[in-house]
CSV table of C-alpha atoms in Angstrom, one decimal:
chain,number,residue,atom,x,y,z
A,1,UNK,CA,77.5,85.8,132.2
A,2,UNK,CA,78.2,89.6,130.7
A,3,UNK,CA,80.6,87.8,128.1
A,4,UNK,CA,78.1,85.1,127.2
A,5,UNK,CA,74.9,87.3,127.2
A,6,UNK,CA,76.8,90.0,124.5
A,7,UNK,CA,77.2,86.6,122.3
A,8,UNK,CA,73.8,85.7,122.7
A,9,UNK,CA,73.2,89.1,121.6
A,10,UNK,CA,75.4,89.7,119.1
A,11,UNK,CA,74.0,85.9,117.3
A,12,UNK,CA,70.4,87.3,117.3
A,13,UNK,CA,71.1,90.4,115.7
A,14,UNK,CA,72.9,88.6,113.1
A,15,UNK,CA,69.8,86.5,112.4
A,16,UNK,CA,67.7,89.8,112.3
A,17,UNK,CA,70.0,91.5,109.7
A,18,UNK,CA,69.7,88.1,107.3
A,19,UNK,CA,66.1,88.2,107.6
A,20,UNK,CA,65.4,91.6,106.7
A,21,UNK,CA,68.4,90.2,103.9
A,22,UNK,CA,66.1,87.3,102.8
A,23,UNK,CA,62.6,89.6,103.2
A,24,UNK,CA,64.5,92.0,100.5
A,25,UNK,CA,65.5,89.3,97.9
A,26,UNK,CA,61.7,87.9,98.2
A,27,UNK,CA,58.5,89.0,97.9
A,28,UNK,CA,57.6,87.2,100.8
A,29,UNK,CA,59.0,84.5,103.5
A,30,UNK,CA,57.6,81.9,105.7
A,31,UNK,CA,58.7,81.1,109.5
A,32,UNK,CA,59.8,77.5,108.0
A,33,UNK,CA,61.7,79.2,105.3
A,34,UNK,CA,63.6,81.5,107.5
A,35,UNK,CA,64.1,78.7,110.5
A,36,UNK,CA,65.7,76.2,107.8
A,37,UNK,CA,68.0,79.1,105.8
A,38,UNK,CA,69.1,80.3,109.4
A,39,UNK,CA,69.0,76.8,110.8
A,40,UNK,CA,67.2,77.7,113.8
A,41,UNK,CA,63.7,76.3,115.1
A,42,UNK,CA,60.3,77.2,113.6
A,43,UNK,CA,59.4,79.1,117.2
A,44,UNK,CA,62.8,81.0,116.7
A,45,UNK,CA,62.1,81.9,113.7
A,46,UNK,CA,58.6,83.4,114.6
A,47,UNK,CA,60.0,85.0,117.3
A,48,UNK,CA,62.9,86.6,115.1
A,49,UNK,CA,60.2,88.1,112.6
A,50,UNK,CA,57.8,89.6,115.7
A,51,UNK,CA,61.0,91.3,116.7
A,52,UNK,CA,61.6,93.0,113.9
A,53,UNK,CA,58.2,93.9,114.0
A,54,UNK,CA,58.2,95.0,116.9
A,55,UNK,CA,61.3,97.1,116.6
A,56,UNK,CA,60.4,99.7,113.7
A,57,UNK,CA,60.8,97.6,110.3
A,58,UNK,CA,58.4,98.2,108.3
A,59,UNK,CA,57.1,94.1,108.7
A,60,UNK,CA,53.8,92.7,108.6
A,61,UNK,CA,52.2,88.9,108.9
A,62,UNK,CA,50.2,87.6,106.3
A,63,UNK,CA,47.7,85.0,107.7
A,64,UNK,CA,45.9,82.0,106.4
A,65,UNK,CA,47.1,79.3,103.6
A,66,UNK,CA,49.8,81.3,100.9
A,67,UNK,CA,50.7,83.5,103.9
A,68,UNK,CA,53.8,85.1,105.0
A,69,UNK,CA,55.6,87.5,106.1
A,70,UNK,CA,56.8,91.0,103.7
A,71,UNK,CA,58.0,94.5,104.0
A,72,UNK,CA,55.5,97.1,104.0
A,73,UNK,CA,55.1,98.8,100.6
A,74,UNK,CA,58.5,96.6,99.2
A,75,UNK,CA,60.6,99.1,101.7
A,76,UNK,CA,64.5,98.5,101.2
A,77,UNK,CA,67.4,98.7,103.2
A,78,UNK,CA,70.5,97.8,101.6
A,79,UNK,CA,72.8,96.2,103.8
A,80,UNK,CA,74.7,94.7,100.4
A,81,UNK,CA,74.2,91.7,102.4
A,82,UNK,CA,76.2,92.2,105.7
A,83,UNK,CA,75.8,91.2,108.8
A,84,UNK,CA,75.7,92.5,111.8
A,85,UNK,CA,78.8,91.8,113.0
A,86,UNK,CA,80.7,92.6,109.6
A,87,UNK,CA,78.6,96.0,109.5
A,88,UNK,CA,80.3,97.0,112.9
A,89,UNK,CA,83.7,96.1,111.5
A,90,UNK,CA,83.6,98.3,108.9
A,91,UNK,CA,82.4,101.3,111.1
A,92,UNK,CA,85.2,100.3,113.6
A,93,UNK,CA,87.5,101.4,110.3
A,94,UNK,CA,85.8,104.6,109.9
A,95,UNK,CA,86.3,105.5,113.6
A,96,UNK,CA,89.2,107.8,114.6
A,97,UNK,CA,91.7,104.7,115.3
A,98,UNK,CA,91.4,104.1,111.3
A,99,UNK,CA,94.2,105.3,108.9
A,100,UNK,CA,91.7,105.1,106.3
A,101,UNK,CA,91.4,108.2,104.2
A,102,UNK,CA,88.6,110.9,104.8
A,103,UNK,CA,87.0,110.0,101.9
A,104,UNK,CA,86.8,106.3,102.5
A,105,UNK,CA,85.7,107.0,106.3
A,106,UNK,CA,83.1,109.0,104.7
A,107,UNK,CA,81.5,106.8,102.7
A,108,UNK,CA,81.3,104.1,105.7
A,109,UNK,CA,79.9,107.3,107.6
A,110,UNK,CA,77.1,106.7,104.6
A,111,UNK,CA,76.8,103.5,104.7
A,112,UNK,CA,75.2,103.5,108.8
A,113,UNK,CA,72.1,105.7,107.2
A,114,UNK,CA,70.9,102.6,105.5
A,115,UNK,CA,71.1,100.2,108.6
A,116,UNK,CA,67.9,99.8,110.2
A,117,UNK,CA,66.9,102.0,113.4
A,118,UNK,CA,67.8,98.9,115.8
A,119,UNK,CA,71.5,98.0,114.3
A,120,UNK,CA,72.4,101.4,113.8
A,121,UNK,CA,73.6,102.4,117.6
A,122,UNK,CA,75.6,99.2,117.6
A,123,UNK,CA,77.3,100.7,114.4
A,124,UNK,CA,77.8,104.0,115.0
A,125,UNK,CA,79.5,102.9,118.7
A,126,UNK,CA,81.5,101.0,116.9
A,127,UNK,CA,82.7,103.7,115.0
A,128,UNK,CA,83.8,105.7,118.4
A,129,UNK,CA,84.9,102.4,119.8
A,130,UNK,CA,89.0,102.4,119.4
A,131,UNK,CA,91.8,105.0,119.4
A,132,UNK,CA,95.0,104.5,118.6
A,133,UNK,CA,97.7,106.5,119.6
A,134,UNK,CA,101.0,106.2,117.6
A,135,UNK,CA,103.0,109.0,119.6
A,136,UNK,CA,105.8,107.3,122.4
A,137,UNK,CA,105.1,108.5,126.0
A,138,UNK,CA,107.2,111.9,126.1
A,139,UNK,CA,107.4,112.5,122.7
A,140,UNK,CA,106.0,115.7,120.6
A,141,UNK,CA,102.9,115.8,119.9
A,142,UNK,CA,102.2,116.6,116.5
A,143,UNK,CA,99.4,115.3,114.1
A,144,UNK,CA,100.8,113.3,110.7
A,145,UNK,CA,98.1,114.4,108.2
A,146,UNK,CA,97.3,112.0,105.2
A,147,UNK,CA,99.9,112.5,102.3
A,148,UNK,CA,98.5,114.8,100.1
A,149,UNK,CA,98.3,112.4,97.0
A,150,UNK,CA,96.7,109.8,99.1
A,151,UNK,CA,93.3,109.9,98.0
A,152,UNK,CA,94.4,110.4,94.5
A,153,UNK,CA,96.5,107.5,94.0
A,154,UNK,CA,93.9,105.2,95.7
A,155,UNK,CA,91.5,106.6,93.2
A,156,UNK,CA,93.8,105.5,90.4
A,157,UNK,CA,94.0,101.8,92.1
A,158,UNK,CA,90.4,101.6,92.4
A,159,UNK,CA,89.8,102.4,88.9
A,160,UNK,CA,93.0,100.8,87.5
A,161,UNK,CA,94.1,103.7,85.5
A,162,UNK,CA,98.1,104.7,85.0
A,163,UNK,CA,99.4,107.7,86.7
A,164,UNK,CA,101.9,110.0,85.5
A,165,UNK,CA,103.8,110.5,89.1
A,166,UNK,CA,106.4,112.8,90.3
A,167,UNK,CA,108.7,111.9,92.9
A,168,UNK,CA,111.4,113.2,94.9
A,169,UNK,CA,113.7,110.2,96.7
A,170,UNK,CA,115.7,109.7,99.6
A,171,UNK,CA,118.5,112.2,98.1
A,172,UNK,CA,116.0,114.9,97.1
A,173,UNK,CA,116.5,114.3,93.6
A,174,UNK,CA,113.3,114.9,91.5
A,175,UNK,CA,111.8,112.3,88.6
A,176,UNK,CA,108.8,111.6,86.5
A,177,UNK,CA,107.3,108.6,85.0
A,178,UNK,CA,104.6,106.7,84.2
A,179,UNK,CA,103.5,104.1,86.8
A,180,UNK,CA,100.7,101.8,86.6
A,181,UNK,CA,99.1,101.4,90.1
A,182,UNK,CA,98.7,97.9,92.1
A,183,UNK,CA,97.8,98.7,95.5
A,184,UNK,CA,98.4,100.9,98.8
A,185,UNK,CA,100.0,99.8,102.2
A,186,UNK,CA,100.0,102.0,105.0
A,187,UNK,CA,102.7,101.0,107.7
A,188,UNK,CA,103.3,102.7,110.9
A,189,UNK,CA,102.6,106.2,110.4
A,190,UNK,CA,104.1,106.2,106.9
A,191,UNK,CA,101.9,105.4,103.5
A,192,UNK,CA,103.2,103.0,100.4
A,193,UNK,CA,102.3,103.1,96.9
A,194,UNK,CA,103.0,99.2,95.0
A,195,UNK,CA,103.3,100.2,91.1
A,196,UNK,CA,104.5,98.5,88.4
A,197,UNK,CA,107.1,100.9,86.1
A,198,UNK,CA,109.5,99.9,83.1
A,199,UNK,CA,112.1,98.3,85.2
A,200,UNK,CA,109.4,96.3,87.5
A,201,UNK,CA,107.9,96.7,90.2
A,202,UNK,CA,108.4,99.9,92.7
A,203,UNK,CA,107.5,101.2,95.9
A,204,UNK,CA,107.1,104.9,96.4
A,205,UNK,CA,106.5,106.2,99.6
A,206,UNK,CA,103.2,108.7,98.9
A,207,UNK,CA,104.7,111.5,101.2
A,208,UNK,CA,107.5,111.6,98.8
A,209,UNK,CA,105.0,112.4,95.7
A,210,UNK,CA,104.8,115.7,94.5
A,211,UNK,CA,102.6,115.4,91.8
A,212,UNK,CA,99.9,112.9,90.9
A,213,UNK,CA,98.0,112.7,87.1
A,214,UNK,CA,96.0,109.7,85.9
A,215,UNK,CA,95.3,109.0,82.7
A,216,UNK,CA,93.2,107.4,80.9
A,217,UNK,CA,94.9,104.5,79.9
A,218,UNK,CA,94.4,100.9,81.9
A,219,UNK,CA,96.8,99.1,84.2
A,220,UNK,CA,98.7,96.8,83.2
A,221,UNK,CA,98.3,94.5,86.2
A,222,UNK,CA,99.9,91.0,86.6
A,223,UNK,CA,97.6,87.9,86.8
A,224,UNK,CA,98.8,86.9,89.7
A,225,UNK,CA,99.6,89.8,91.5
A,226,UNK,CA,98.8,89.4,95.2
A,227,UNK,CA,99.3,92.8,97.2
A,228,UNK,CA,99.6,91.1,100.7
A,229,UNK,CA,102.0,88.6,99.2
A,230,UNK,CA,103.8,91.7,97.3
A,231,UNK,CA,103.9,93.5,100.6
A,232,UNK,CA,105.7,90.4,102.1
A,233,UNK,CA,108.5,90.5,100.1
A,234,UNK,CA,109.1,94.0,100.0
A,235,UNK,CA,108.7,94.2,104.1
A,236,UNK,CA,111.4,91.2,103.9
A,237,UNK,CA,113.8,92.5,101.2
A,238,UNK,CA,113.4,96.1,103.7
A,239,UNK,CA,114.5,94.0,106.7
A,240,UNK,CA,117.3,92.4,105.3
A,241,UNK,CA,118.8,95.5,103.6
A,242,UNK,CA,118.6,97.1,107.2
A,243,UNK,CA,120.2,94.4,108.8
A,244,UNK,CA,122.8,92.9,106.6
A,245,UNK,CA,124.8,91.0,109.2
A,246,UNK,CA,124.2,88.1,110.4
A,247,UNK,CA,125.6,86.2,113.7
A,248,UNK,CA,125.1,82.9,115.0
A,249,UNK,CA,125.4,82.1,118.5
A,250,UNK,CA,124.3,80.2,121.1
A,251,UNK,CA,122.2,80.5,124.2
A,252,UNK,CA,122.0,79.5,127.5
A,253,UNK,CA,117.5,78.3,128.0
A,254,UNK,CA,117.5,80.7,131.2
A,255,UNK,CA,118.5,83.5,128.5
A,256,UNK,CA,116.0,83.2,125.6
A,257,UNK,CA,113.7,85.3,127.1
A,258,UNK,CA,116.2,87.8,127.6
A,259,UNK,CA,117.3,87.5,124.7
A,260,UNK,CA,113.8,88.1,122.7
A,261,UNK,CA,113.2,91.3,124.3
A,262,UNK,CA,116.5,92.5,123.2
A,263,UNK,CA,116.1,91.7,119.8
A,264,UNK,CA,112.4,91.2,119.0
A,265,UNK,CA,112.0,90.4,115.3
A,266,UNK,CA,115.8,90.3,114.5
A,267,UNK,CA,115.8,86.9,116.5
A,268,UNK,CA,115.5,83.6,114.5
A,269,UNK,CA,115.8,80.6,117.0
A,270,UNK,CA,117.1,77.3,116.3
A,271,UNK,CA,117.4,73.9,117.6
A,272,UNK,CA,118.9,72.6,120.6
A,273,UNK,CA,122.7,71.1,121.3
A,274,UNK,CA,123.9,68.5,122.3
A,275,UNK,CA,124.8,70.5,125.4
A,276,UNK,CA,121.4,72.0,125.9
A,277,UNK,CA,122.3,75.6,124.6
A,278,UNK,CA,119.6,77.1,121.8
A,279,UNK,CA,121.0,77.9,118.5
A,280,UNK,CA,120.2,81.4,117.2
A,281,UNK,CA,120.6,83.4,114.4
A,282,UNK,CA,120.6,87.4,115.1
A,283,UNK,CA,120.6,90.1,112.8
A,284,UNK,CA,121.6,93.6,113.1
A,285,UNK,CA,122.9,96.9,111.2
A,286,UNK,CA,126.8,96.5,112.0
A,287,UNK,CA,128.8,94.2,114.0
A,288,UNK,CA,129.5,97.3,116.1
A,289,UNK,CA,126.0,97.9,116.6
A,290,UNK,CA,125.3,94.1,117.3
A,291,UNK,CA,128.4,93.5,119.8
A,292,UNK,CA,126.9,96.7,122.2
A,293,UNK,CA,123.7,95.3,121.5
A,294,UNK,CA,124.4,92.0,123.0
A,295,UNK,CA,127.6,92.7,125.7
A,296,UNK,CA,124.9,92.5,128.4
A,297,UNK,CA,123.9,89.4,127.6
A,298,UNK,CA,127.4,87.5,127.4
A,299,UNK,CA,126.5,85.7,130.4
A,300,UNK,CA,124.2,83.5,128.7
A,301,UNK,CA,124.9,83.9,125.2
A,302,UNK,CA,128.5,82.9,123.2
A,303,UNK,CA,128.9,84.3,119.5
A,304,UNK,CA,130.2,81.8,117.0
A,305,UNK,CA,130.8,84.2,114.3
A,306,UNK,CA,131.4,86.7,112.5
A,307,UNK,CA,134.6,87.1,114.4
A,308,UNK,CA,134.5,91.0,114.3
A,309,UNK,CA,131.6,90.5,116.8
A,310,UNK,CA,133.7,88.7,119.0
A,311,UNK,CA,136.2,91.0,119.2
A,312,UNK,CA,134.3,94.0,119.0
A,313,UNK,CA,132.9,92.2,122.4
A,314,UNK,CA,135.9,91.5,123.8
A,315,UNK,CA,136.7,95.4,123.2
A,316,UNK,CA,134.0,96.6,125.0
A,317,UNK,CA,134.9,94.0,127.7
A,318,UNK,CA,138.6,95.4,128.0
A,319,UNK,CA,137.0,98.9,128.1
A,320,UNK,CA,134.6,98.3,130.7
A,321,UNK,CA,137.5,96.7,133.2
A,322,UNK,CA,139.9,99.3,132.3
A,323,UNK,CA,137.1,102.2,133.6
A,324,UNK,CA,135.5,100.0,136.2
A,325,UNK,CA,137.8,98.1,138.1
């Protein structure tokens, strides 16, 4: 009953917030106006506006013919027409689990001010409601602050302005150019910038930026760029340049599951044979890497190539005799 009373809850606030939505657009609003734009009965509806009432809006009844109900003095809240339900997402993102920037977390910290006194607790909890924490069990403990361009080079997507950018790459060698921002990705721990130069498009990671400048000039910014779609292919293009080789193999069914854990993502998983074994495709760094990867799982799994797998696997098998027997 908990689960199905916090709905019931949840479903009434929401109708609250779009009446106080639909008391801000108007001038005034009827019972039968708000029961047939919130589908919901006439009593309901009555019932909805009392509570509001009754609660600390500043909302009072009209009576008689051309009556109605309105906001005392035309008081506002702008909710820029959220719900409920959508207001506690976004203060969920400016809680401490969020990798949004300060800046961004506080201008949702903002936003909770202009909630009414009853949503505002469910908001603000929602803002303490989730921590995540990146660090492995054992590991060091220390804090990964924001890249220091961050909040720069989000500014510079936001407005759609070019950025003169310095940059230092994966061999500590040091260039500058014009790029013309598209979007930010943050993945993992680490933070992504998606720009568009003179030899296409680019991804810079931000903690490798050591200098940030927009200008005033405008982006350039393809019609039918999609970041998510963008961030696809460069997260695929990423995999497969991290694991280059490929093996095919087969699997016993009792071993799939096995065989997932050990892999996870580098796993593709085919049909079946005429035997009953489970075609897969595996991927890896190096067949070296793959062959100790996979020698304990020979019992249920038999490589079909690349052949330096196989006998990198039968190496390790000689060697493990030689020591063990």
């Amino acid at each position: 009953m908990t689960g199905l009373s916090g709905e019931v809850v949840d479903m009434r606030t929401d109708r609250l917030v779009a009446i106080l939505l639909m008391l801000q657009r108007r001038e005034q609003v009827t019972a039968t106006e708000v029961a047939m734009e919130l589908e919901v009965s006439e009593r309901t509806a009555r019932r909805d506006l009392d509570a509001l009432a009754m609660s600390g809006i500043p909302v009072y009844s009209i009576q008689g013919r051309g009556g109605g109900w309105r906001l005392l003095g035309g008081a506002r809240t702008d909710l820029s027409g959220l719900t409920a339900s959508e207001a506690r997402a976004l203060f969920l993102v400016a809680g401490p689990a969020s990798a949004a920037t300060p800046a961004v977390k506080t201008a949702l910290r903002k936003l909770v001010r202009a909630l009414p006194e009853p949503f505002r607790a469910q908001a603000e909890a929602a803002a303490s409601s989730l921590i995540l924490d990146p660090q492995r069990w054992g590991s060091t403990r220390i804090a990964q602050p924001p890249p220091r361009f961050l909040d720069d080079l989000q500014d510079a997507v936001i407005r759609g302005v070019q950025v003169r950018l310095g940059y230092v790459d994966s061999t500590g060698a040091e260039t500058d150019r014009t790029v013309h921002p598209l979007g930010i990705v943050a993945k993992g721990r680490s933070w992504y910038l998606i720009a568009h130069t003179g030899t296409g498009r680019r991804t810079f990671r931000i903690d490798r930026v050591s200098s940030a400048d927009p200008t005033d000039q405008p982006v350039h910014r393809p019609k039918d760029f999609d970041l998510a779609e963008s961030w696809r292919e460069i997260a695929a293009e990423v995999d497969r340049r991290r694991t280059p080789i490929e093996i095919h193999a087969s699997c016993a069914p009792d071993g799939i599951n096995l065989l997932r854990v050990a892999m996870g993502d580098n796993l593709e998983i085919g049909g079946t044979t005429n035997d009953g074994r489970i075609t897969v495709v595996i991927r890896g760094p190096s067949e070296y890497a793959l062959a100790g990867h996979l020698a304990g799982l020979v019992e249920w799994l038999e490589i079909t190539s690349p052949q330096g797998v196989r006998d990198h696997l039968a190496a390790i098998g000689n060697a493990l005799t030689e020591k063990y027997r």
